[in-house]
Coordinates of C-alpha atoms in Angstrom, one line a residue:
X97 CA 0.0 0.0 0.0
X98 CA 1.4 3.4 -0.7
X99 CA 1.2 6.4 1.5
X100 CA 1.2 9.6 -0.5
X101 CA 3.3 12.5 2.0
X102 CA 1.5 15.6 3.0
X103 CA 3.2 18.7 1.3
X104 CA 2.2 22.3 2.8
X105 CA 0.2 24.2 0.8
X106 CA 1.6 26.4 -1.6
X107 CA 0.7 29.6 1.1
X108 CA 2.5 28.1 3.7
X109 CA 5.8 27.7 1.7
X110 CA 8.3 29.9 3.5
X111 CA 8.7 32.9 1.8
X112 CA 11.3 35.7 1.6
X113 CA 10.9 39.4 2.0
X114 CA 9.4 41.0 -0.7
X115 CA 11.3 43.8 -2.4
X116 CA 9.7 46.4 -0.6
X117 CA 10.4 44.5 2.6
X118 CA 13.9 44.3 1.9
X119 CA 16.1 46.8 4.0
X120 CA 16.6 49.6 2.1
X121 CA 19.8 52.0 2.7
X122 CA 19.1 56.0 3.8
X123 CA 17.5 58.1 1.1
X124 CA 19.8 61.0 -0.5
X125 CA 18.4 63.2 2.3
X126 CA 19.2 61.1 5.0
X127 CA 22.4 60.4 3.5
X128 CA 24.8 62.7 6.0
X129 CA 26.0 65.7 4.5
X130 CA 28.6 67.7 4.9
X131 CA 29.3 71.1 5.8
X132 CA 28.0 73.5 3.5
X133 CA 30.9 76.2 1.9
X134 CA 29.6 78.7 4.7
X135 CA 29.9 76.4 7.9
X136 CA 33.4 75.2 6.2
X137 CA 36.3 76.6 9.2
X138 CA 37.4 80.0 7.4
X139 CA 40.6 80.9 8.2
X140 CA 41.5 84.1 9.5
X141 CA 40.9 87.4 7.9
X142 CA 43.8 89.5 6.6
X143 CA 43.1 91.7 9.3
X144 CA 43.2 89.0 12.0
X145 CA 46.5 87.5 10.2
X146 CA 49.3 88.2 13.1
X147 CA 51.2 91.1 12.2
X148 CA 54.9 90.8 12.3
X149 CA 56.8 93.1 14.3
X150 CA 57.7 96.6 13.0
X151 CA 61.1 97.7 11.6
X152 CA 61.1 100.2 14.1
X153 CA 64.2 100.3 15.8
X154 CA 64.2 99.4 19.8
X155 CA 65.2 102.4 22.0
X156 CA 68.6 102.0 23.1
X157 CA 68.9 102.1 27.0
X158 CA 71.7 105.1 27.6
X159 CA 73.0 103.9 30.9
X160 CA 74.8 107.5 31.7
X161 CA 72.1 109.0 31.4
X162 CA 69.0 107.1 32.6
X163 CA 70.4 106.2 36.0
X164 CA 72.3 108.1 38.7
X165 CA 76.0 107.1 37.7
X166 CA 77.5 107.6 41.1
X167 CA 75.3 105.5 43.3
X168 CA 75.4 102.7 40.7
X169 CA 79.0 103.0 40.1
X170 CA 81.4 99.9 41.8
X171 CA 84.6 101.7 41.0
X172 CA 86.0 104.6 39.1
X173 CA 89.2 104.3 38.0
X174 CA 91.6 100.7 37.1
X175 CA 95.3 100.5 36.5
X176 CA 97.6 98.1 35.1
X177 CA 100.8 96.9 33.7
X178 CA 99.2 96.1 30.3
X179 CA 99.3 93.1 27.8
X180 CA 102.6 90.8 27.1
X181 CA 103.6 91.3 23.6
X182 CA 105.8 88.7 22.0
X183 CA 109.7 90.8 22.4
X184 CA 110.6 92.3 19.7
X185 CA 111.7 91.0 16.3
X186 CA 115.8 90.3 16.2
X187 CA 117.3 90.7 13.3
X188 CA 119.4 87.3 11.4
X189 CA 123.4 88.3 10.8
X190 CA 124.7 90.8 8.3
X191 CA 126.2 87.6 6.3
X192 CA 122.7 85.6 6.3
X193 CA 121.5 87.2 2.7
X194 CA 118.5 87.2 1.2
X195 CA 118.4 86.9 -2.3
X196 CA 116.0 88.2 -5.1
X197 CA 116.7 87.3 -9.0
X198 CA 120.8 85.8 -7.5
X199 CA 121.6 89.4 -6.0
X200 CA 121.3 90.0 -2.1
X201 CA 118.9 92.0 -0.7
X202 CA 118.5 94.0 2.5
X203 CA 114.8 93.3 4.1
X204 CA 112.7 95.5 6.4
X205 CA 112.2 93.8 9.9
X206 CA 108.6 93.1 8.5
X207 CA 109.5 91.7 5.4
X208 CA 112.5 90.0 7.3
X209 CA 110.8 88.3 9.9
X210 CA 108.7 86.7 7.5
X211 CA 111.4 85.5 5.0
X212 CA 112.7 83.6 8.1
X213 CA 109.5 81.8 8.8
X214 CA 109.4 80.7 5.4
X215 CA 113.4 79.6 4.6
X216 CA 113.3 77.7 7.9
X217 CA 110.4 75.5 7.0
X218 CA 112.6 74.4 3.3
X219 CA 112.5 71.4 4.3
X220 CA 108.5 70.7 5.0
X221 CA 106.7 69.8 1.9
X222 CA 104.4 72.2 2.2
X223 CA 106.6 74.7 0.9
X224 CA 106.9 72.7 -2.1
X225 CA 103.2 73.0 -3.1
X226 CA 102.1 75.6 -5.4
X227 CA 98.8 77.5 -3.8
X228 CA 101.1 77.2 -0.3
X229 CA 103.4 79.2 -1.7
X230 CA 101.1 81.7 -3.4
X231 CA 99.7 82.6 0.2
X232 CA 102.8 83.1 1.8
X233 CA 103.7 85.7 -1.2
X234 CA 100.5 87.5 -1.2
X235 CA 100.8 87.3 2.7
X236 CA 104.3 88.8 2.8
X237 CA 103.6 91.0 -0.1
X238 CA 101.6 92.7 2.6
X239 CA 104.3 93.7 5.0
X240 CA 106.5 94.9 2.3
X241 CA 107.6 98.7 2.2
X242 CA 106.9 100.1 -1.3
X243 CA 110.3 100.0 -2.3
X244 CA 110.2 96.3 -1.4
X245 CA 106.7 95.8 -3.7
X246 CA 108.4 97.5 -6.6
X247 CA 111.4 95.2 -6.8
X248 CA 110.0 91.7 -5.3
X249 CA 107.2 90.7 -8.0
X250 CA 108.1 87.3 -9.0
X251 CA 108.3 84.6 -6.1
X252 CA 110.4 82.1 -8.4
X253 CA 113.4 84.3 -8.3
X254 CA 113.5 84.4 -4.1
X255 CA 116.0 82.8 -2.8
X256 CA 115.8 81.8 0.8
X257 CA 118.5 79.2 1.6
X258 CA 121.2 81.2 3.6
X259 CA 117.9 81.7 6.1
X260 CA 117.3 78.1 6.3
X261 CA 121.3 77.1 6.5
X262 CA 120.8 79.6 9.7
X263 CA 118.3 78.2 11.6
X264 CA 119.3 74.7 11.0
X265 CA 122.8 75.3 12.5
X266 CA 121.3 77.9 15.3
X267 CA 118.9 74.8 16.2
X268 CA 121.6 72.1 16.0
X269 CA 123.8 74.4 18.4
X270 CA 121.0 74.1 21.1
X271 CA 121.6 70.4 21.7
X272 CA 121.0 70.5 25.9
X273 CA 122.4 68.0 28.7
X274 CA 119.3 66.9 30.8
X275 CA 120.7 69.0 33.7
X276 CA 121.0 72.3 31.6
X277 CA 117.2 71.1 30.4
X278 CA 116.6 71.0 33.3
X279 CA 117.9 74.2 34.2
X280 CA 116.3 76.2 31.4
X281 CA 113.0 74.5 32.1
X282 CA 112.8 76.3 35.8
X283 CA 114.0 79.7 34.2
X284 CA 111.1 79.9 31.9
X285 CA 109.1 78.6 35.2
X286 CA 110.3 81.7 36.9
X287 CA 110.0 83.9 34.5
X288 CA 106.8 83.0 34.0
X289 CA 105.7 83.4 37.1
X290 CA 107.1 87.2 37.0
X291 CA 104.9 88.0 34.1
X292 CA 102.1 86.7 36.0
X293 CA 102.8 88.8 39.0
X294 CA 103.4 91.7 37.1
X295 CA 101.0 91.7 34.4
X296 CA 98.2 89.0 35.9
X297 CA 96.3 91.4 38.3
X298 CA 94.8 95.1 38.1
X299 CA 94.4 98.1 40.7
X300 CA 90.6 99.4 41.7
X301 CA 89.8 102.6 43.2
X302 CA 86.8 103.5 44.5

């Protein structure tokens, strides 16, 4: 015997949402808008923009003058022995030369001095490279007297040997014991010292 199964109706079938049941996102109006061009932030005016400050020049505080100089004053007059200046220049020997274009040539103390620096460093390479030596010229073209500008012009024809044989023999003749080292170390201690005393304080007077 068959047993035919009991379907559900065609009403009772499950059925979906309808279209107009489906959810349906926000309208255009309820869509969130923005802010409109007038509630946008406006930045400040040109009349609220900070304003720099002026060129005008700051008054300049005259101390003399704006303030009672005696009751502020600590002291009124200072004395003292002055700076320490490297002594004075000394000359080389009549028989150390310089020579310009093979002839000898007597220098100003200036112009001198510096000739010195240069011939005893004949042996450093630096004195060997081109812009080095165009420095020194220009340099030493500075201290020159006129007389000394109008005849030195071309730094290939100076000639500075006799100052270097100088200084290399003055130097080798300076070999010390460690006693007399010794020695000439606690001279330049004392002396020294002296400057100090004499030159390291100042006077006050009220």
């Amino acid at each position: 015997m068959t047993v035919k199964e009991n379907t559900p109706p065609e009403k009772e079938k499950e059925v979906g949402p309808s279209e107009k049941e489906k959810e349906v996102g926000p309208s255009e109006k309820e869509k969130e808008v923005g802010p409109s061009e007038k509630e946008k932030e406006v930045g400040p005016s040109e009349k609220e923009k900070e304003v720099g400050p002026s060129r005008k020049e700051p008054e300049v505080w005259r101390w003399p003058v704006q303030q009672n100089v005696e009751a502020a004053a600590i002291w009124k007059t200072c004395s003292h022995n002055g700076p320490a200046f490297a002594p004075p220049y000394e000359r080389v020997p009549n028989e150390v030369k310089f020579k310009y274009s093979g002839k000898p040539m007597r220098l100003s103390d200036e112009a001198e001095e510096m000739a010195g620096f240069y011939g005893r460093m004949l042996d450093n390479e630096y004195t060997s490279q081109p812009l080095f030596q165009e420095n020194f010229f220009n340099d030493w073209r500075a201290v020159m007297t006129d007389k000394e500008k109008r005849v030195i012009k071309d730094f290939k024809k100076c000639n500075f040997q006799e100052f270097d044989i100088y200084y290399n023999v003055k130097v080798g003749q300076r070999v010390l014991s460690t006693e007399e080292k010794l020695q000439e170390k606690l001279r330049l201690k004392r002396q020294k010292a002296d400057l100090i005393e004499k030159l390291g304080s100042n006077k006050i007077q009220n």
